[in-house]
Backbone as numpy.savetxt, mean C-alpha at the origin, in Angstrom:
# Nx Ny Nz CAx CAy CAz Cx Cy Cz
19.44 -3.83 12.47 18.93 -2.96 11.41 18.65 -1.56 11.97
18.97 -0.57 11.19 18.77 0.81 11.64 17.28 1.10 11.82
16.98 2.03 12.72 15.60 2.44 12.92 15.08 3.11 11.65
13.83 2.78 11.30 13.22 3.38 10.12 12.35 4.58 10.49
12.31 4.92 11.79 11.48 6.05 12.23 11.87 7.31 11.47
10.88 7.99 10.94 11.15 9.15 10.10 11.45 10.42 10.90
11.03 10.43 12.16 11.34 11.57 13.02 10.55 12.83 12.71
9.52 12.71 11.90 8.64 13.85 11.61 7.29 13.32 11.15
6.28 14.16 11.22 4.94 13.74 10.80 4.34 14.66 9.74
5.13 15.64 9.33 4.70 16.57 8.29 5.59 16.40 7.07
4.96 16.36 5.90 5.71 16.05 4.68 5.26 16.94 3.53
6.21 17.33 2.72 5.88 18.13 1.54 5.45 19.55 1.89
5.08 20.28 0.87 4.69 21.69 1.00 3.22 21.82 0.60
2.38 22.37 1.49 0.96 22.54 1.14 0.74 23.30 -0.18
1.72 24.11 -0.55 1.60 24.84 -1.82 1.59 23.90 -3.02
2.03 22.66 -2.81 2.09 21.69 -3.90 0.84 20.81 -3.98
-0.18 21.13 -3.19 -1.42 20.37 -3.23 -1.96 20.29 -4.65
-2.27 19.07 -5.08 -2.77 18.87 -6.45 -1.70 18.46 -7.43
-0.42 18.63 -7.06 0.67 18.21 -7.96 0.85 16.70 -7.88
0.84 16.05 -9.02 0.98 14.59 -9.05 1.95 14.17 -10.15
2.43 12.93 -10.03 3.12 12.31 -11.15 2.07 11.71 -12.07
2.34 11.72 -13.35 1.46 11.00 -14.27 1.65 9.50 -14.07
0.75 8.71 -14.61 0.91 7.25 -14.51 2.23 6.82 -15.14
2.56 7.39 -16.28 3.81 7.02 -16.97 5.03 7.39 -16.12
5.00 8.56 -15.50 6.12 8.98 -14.66 6.28 8.07 -13.44
5.16 7.70 -12.84 5.21 6.83 -11.66 5.76 5.45 -12.02
5.30 4.92 -13.14 5.76 3.59 -13.55 7.23 3.62 -13.97
7.68 4.76 -14.52 9.10 4.89 -14.86 9.95 4.93 -13.59
9.44 5.61 -12.56 10.15 5.64 -11.28 10.29 4.22 -10.73
9.22 3.44 -10.86 9.28 2.03 -10.41 10.36 1.27 -11.17
10.38 1.44 -12.48 11.38 0.75 -13.30 12.80 1.14 -12.88
12.99 2.42 -12.57 14.32 2.93 -12.21 14.76 2.50 -10.81
13.81 2.41 -9.88 14.14 2.21 -8.48 13.98 0.77 -8.01
13.16 -0.02 -8.71 12.78 -1.34 -8.17 13.13 -2.44 -9.17
14.31 -3.05 -9.04 14.70 -4.11 -9.97 13.83 -5.37 -9.85
13.33 -5.64 -8.65 12.61 -6.88 -8.38 11.20 -6.84 -8.96
10.95 -7.71 -9.92 9.65 -7.72 -10.60 8.50 -8.06 -9.63
8.76 -8.96 -8.70 7.70 -9.34 -7.74 7.33 -8.18 -6.83
8.34 -7.40 -6.44 8.07 -6.23 -5.60 7.30 -5.18 -6.40
7.67 -5.00 -7.67 6.92 -4.06 -8.52 5.46 -4.49 -8.63
5.23 -5.79 -8.77 3.86 -6.29 -8.86 3.09 -5.99 -7.58
3.73 -6.22 -6.43 3.07 -5.93 -5.14 2.65 -4.46 -5.09
3.54 -3.58 -5.50 3.25 -2.15 -5.44 2.11 -1.78 -6.39
2.11 -2.39 -7.57 1.02 -2.13 -8.51 -0.31 -2.67 -7.98
-0.25 -3.81 -7.29 -1.47 -4.36 -6.72 -2.02 -3.47 -5.61
-1.16 -2.98 -4.75 -1.61 -2.06 -3.70 -2.17 -0.78 -4.33
-1.50 -0.29 -5.37 -2.01 0.89 -6.07 -3.40 0.65 -6.64
-3.61 -0.52 -7.22 -4.92 -0.83 -7.82 -6.02 -0.91 -6.77
-5.78 -1.60 -5.66 -6.84 -1.71 -4.65 -7.09 -0.35 -3.99
-6.04 0.45 -3.83 -6.22 1.81 -3.30 -7.12 2.62 -4.25
-6.83 2.58 -5.53 -7.62 3.34 -6.51 -9.07 2.86 -6.53
-9.25 1.55 -6.53 -10.61 1.01 -6.60 -11.41 1.33 -5.34
-10.76 1.32 -4.19 -11.45 1.67 -2.96 -11.89 3.15 -3.03
-11.00 4.00 -3.51 -11.32 5.43 -3.63 -12.53 5.63 -4.54
-12.57 4.91 -5.65 -13.66 5.05 -6.61 -14.95 4.40 -6.13
-14.82 3.14 -5.68 -16.02 2.36 -5.37 -16.60 2.65 -4.00
-15.75 2.83 -3.00 -16.23 2.96 -1.63 -16.26 4.40 -1.13
-15.36 5.23 -1.62 -15.32 6.62 -1.17 -16.02 7.56 -2.15
-16.34 7.05 -3.35 -17.04 7.86 -4.34 -16.23 9.04 -4.85
-14.93 8.89 -4.88 -14.06 9.99 -5.29 -13.94 10.07 -6.80
-13.52 11.21 -7.27 -13.30 11.42 -8.70 -12.05 10.66 -9.15
-11.93 10.51 -10.47 -10.74 9.85 -11.01 -9.47 10.62 -10.65
-9.58 11.95 -10.58 -8.42 12.78 -10.22 -7.96 12.48 -8.79
-8.91 12.40 -7.87 -8.57 12.08 -6.48 -8.10 10.64 -6.34
-8.76 9.72 -7.05 -8.39 8.30 -6.98 -6.97 8.07 -7.49
-6.52 8.93 -8.43 -5.15 8.82 -8.94 -4.14 9.07 -7.82
-4.48 9.96 -6.89 -3.59 10.21 -5.75 -3.47 8.95 -4.89
-4.59 8.28 -4.68 -4.59 7.02 -3.91 -3.71 5.99 -4.62
-3.87 5.91 -5.95 -3.08 4.97 -6.74 -1.59 5.27 -6.61
-1.24 6.55 -6.72 0.17 6.93 -6.62 0.78 6.52 -5.28
0.06 6.78 -4.19 0.57 6.40 -2.88 0.80 4.89 -2.81
-0.16 4.13 -3.32 -0.04 2.67 -3.29 1.08 2.15 -4.16
1.20 2.71 -5.35 2.16 2.17 -6.32 3.60 2.56 -6.00
3.77 3.59 -5.16 5.13 4.05 -4.84 5.55 3.76 -3.41
4.68 3.14 -2.60 4.95 3.07 -1.16 6.22 2.30 -0.80
6.59 1.32 -1.61 7.80 0.52 -1.32 8.92 0.79 -2.31
8.90 1.94 -2.98 9.85 2.19 -4.07 11.30 2.11 -3.63
11.57 2.44 -2.36 12.97 2.45 -1.90 13.33 1.23 -1.05
12.40 0.30 -0.90 12.59 -0.82 0.02 13.76 -1.74 -0.41
13.87 -1.97 -1.70 14.89 -2.91 -2.19 16.29 -2.29 -2.22
16.40 -1.10 -2.77 17.72 -0.47 -2.93 18.23 0.18 -1.64
17.29 0.65 -0.83 17.69 1.40 0.38 16.97 0.85 1.62
17.21 -0.41 1.96 16.45 -1.02 3.08 16.61 -0.29 4.41
17.77 0.31 4.64 17.98 1.02 5.91 17.40 2.43 5.91
16.97 2.87 4.73 16.34 4.20 4.62 14.97 4.07 3.97
14.35 2.90 4.18 13.03 2.65 3.58 12.03 3.71 4.03
11.31 4.22 3.07 10.31 5.28 3.22 10.97 6.67 3.13
12.10 6.83 3.79 12.77 8.14 3.80 13.18 8.57 2.38
13.74 7.63 1.61 14.27 7.99 0.29 13.16 8.36 -0.70
12.08 7.59 -0.71 11.00 7.90 -1.66 10.29 9.18 -1.23
10.16 9.40 0.07 9.55 10.65 0.56 10.37 11.85 0.10
11.69 11.77 0.29 12.55 12.89 -0.10 12.52 13.12 -1.62
12.44 12.03 -2.38 12.36 12.14 -3.83 11.08 12.86 -4.25
9.97 12.48 -3.64 8.69 13.10 -3.99 8.62 14.54 -3.51
9.26 14.83 -2.39 9.33 16.23 -1.94 10.15 17.06 -2.93
11.23 16.49 -3.44 12.04 17.19 -4.45 11.23 17.48 -5.71
10.33 16.55 -6.00 9.50 16.69 -7.22 8.24 17.53 -6.96
8.14 18.10 -5.77 7.01 18.99 -5.43 5.65 18.31 -5.55
5.59 17.06 -5.07 4.34 16.30 -5.14 3.42 16.64 -3.97
2.14 16.51 -4.20 1.08 16.77 -3.21 1.44 16.13 -1.86
1.47 16.92 -0.79 1.85 16.39 0.52 0.94 15.27 1.03
-0.32 15.24 0.59 -1.23 14.16 1.03 -0.75 12.81 0.54
-0.20 12.77 -0.66 0.33 11.52 -1.22 1.57 11.09 -0.43
2.44 12.04 -0.16 3.69 11.73 0.54 3.40 11.24 1.95
2.48 11.92 2.64 2.18 11.51 4.02 1.51 10.13 4.05
0.70 9.84 3.04 0.08 8.51 2.98 1.14 7.42 2.88
2.15 7.64 2.06 3.25 6.68 1.96 3.93 6.51 3.33
4.09 7.61 4.05 4.73 7.57 5.37 3.90 6.80 6.39
2.61 6.61 6.09 1.69 5.95 7.04 1.52 4.45 6.79
2.24 3.87 5.82 1.94 2.47 5.51 2.48 1.48 6.54
3.27 1.98 7.49 3.75 1.11 8.58 4.01 1.93 9.82
2.96 2.33 10.54 3.16 3.25 11.67 4.13 2.75 12.73
4.19 1.45 12.94 5.11 0.93 13.96 6.56 1.05 13.53
6.77 1.14 12.23 8.14 1.24 11.70 8.55 2.70 11.50
7.64 3.49 10.93 7.99 4.85 10.50 7.58 5.93 11.49
6.74 5.55 12.48 6.37 6.50 13.52 5.37 7.55 13.09
4.62 7.27 12.03 3.61 8.22 11.54 2.24 7.55 11.61
1.36 8.09 12.44 0.04 7.48 12.64 -0.93 7.92 11.53
-1.63 6.96 10.90 -2.60 7.32 9.86 -3.76 8.11 10.44
-4.13 9.17 9.76 -5.24 10.03 10.20 -6.37 10.08 9.17
-6.03 10.36 7.93 -7.07 10.43 6.89 -7.45 9.02 6.44
-8.56 8.93 5.71 -8.99 7.63 5.19 -7.95 7.05 4.24
-7.37 7.88 3.40 -6.35 7.39 2.46 -5.17 6.81 3.23
-4.76 7.48 4.28 -3.63 7.01 5.09 -3.96 5.69 5.79
-5.17 5.57 6.29 -5.57 4.33 6.97 -5.67 3.16 6.00
-6.14 3.44 4.79 -6.36 2.35 3.84 -5.06 1.79 3.27
-4.03 2.62 3.14 -2.76 2.04 2.65 -2.19 1.09 3.70
-2.38 1.42 4.97 -1.94 0.55 6.07 -2.74 -0.75 6.05
-4.04 -0.64 5.80 -4.90 -1.83 5.72 -4.49 -2.73 4.56
-4.28 -2.13 3.39 -4.08 -2.93 2.18 -2.68 -3.51 2.03
-1.67 -2.86 2.56 -0.28 -3.26 2.28 0.00 -4.72 2.62
-0.11 -5.08 3.89 0.22 -6.45 4.31 -0.78 -7.46 3.75
-2.07 -7.11 3.79 -3.09 -8.07 3.35 -3.02 -8.34 1.85
-2.68 -7.32 1.08 -2.55 -7.50 -0.36 -1.48 -8.54 -0.68
-0.33 -8.39 -0.04 0.76 -9.34 -0.26 0.41 -10.73 0.23
-0.28 -10.80 1.35 -0.67 -12.09 1.91 -1.63 -12.82 0.97
-2.62 -12.09 0.48 -3.62 -12.70 -0.41 -2.97 -13.13 -1.72
-2.01 -12.36 -2.20 -1.31 -12.77 -3.43 -0.53 -14.06 -3.20
0.11 -14.17 -2.03 0.83 -15.42 -1.70 -0.13 -16.60 -1.66
-1.32 -16.38 -1.12 -2.32 -17.44 -1.07 -2.81 -17.81 -2.47
-2.94 -16.81 -3.35 -3.39 -17.07 -4.72 -2.37 -17.88 -5.51
-1.09 -17.62 -5.25 -0.04 -18.28 -6.03 0.00 -19.79 -5.83
-0.50 -20.28 -4.71 -0.46 -21.73 -4.47 -1.75 -22.42 -4.93
-2.65 -21.66 -5.52 -3.90 -22.22 -6.04 -3.80 -22.42 -7.55
-4.25 -23.55 -8.08 -4.20 -23.78 -9.53 -4.93 -22.70 -10.33
-6.04 -22.17 -9.77 -6.83 -21.17 -10.49 -6.54 -19.75 -10.00
-5.47 -19.62 -9.19 -5.06 -18.32 -8.66 -6.25 -17.63 -7.94
-6.64 -16.45 -8.41 -7.69 -15.70 -7.72 -9.10 -16.22 -8.04
-9.22 -16.87 -9.17 -10.55 -17.34 -9.58 -11.10 -18.36 -8.58
-12.28 -18.07 -8.06 -12.90 -18.99 -7.10 -12.34 -18.89 -5.69
-11.40 -17.99 -5.46 -10.83 -17.83 -4.13 -11.90 -17.26 -3.19
-12.00 -17.82 -1.98 -13.01 -17.31 -1.07 -12.37 -16.74 0.20
-13.13 -15.88 0.83 -12.64 -15.16 2.00 -12.24 -16.09 3.12
-13.06 -17.12 3.36 -12.80 -18.02 4.50 -11.47 -18.76 4.37
-11.09 -19.11 3.14 -9.81 -19.80 2.95 -8.64 -18.88 3.30
-8.79 -17.59 2.98 -7.75 -16.63 3.34 -7.69 -16.46 4.85
-8.85 -16.35 5.49 -8.88 -16.20 6.94 -8.27 -17.40 7.64
-8.49 -18.57 7.07 -7.90 -19.79 7.64 -6.37 -19.74 7.56
-5.86 -19.26 6.42 -4.41 -19.15 6.26 -3.82 -18.09 7.21
-4.59 -17.04 7.48 -4.12 -16.03 8.42 -3.91 -16.63 9.81
-4.67 -17.66 10.11 -4.56 -18.31 11.42 -3.50 -19.40 11.42
-2.82 -19.57 10.28 -1.74 -20.56 10.16 -0.41 -19.81 10.18
0.26 -19.74 11.33 1.47 -18.92 11.47 2.58 -19.27 10.48
2.63 -20.53 10.05 3.72 -20.94 9.16 3.51 -20.45 7.72
2.28 -20.09 7.36 2.03 -19.62 5.99 2.35 -18.13 5.89
3.21 -17.77 4.93 3.64 -16.37 4.76 3.99 -15.78 6.13
4.90 -16.47 6.80 5.22 -16.14 8.20 5.75 -14.72 8.37
6.30 -14.13 7.30 6.87 -12.79 7.40 5.78 -11.71 7.48
4.55 -12.07 7.17 3.44 -11.11 7.21 2.94 -10.98 8.64
2.92 -9.76 9.14 2.53 -9.51 10.53 1.01 -9.52 10.68
0.50 -10.57 11.33 -0.94 -10.63 11.61 -1.34 -9.51 12.57
-0.41 -9.16 13.46 -0.69 -8.11 14.43 -0.93 -6.77 13.73
-0.12 -6.49 12.71 -0.29 -5.24 11.97 -1.58 -5.25 11.16
-1.93 -6.40 10.59 -3.19 -6.52 9.85 -4.37 -6.22 10.77
-4.36 -6.82 11.95 -5.45 -6.60 12.90 -5.50 -5.14 13.35
-4.32 -4.56 13.60 -4.26 -3.17 14.04 -4.81 -2.24 12.97
-4.42 -2.49 11.72 -4.87 -1.65 10.61 -6.39 -1.69 10.47
-6.95 -2.89 10.51 -8.39 -3.02 10.31 -9.17 -2.44 11.49
-8.58 -2.47 12.67 -9.25 -1.91 13.85 -9.45 -0.39 13.72
-8.73 0.22 12.80 -8.79 1.69 12.65 -9.84 2.15 11.65
-10.49 1.22 10.96 -11.46 1.60 9.93 -12.83 0.99 10.22
-13.83 1.46 9.50 -15.20 0.98 9.68 -15.52 -0.09 8.63
-14.74 -1.15 8.64 -14.97 -2.27 7.74 -14.37 -3.51 8.39
-14.96 -4.67 8.10 -14.50 -5.91 8.73 -13.36 -6.53 7.93
-12.63 -7.43 8.59 -11.58 -8.17 7.90 -12.16 -8.91 6.70
-13.32 -9.50 6.89 -13.97 -10.27 5.81 -14.24 -9.37 4.60
-14.75 -8.18 4.87 -15.07 -7.24 3.79 -13.81 -6.81 3.04
-12.76 -6.53 3.77 -11.51 -6.08 3.14 -10.89 -7.20 2.30
-10.88 -8.40 2.84 -10.32 -9.54 2.08 -11.10 -9.75 0.79
-12.43 -9.71 0.88 -13.26 -9.88 -0.31 -13.00 -8.81 -1.35
-12.81 -7.58 -0.88 -12.53 -6.46 -1.79 -11.20 -6.67 -2.50
-10.18 -7.08 -1.76 -8.86 -7.29 -2.37 -8.92 -8.42 -3.40
-9.57 -9.52 -3.05 -9.67 -10.64 -3.99 -10.33 -10.18 -5.29
-11.44 -9.45 -5.16 -12.21 -9.03 -6.33 -11.43 -8.07 -7.23
-10.71 -7.16 -6.61 -10.05 -6.10 -7.38 -8.62 -6.42 -7.77
-7.89 -7.09 -6.90 -6.53 -7.48 -7.20 -6.54 -8.62 -8.22
-7.55 -9.47 -8.12 -7.65 -10.62 -9.02 -7.90 -10.26 -10.46
-8.30 -9.00 -10.71 -8.55 -8.57 -12.09 -7.29 -8.13 -12.80
-6.20 -8.00 -12.04 -4.96 -7.51 -12.65 -4.27 -8.59 -13.49
């Protein structure tokens, strides 16, 4: 597989700070770029937990939280159609659309080992934290009769220690992501269950 390293750490034009896609425009981009319904759901779930973290934990305005949502909901937009150019294609598309560089750089930070961009801001660190864990927790919910209802943190942590469950999810990346923030694995899992489970 080709290297996904982006070869740069600066994205967009600072003059475009504050420029965003509307919710309708972002969801239309998903419809156009992402045929896989399950992948679209994953992206919407990451967008939701990003937005809720911005509102609940960072105390940000709805305008700022929308930027967090956009980064989350678009982070894998090119993964299905352009696997060898994952991240590069959606970044270039958003640069063409003159979108806020903070949103674009956050998308570039969702897999530092793959894309070569280290998360610096809180928004950048949180997309890295939420991406793998969100998908993992959803996989755990799908095998439960009540899905998210009644799901507890310890059951998720137990599954994380079971290499055969959702084996494609990198436990190493989850640990690395959480090590970069001031919150525990337990706290993050609980937050995802509470907020993702409402979708």
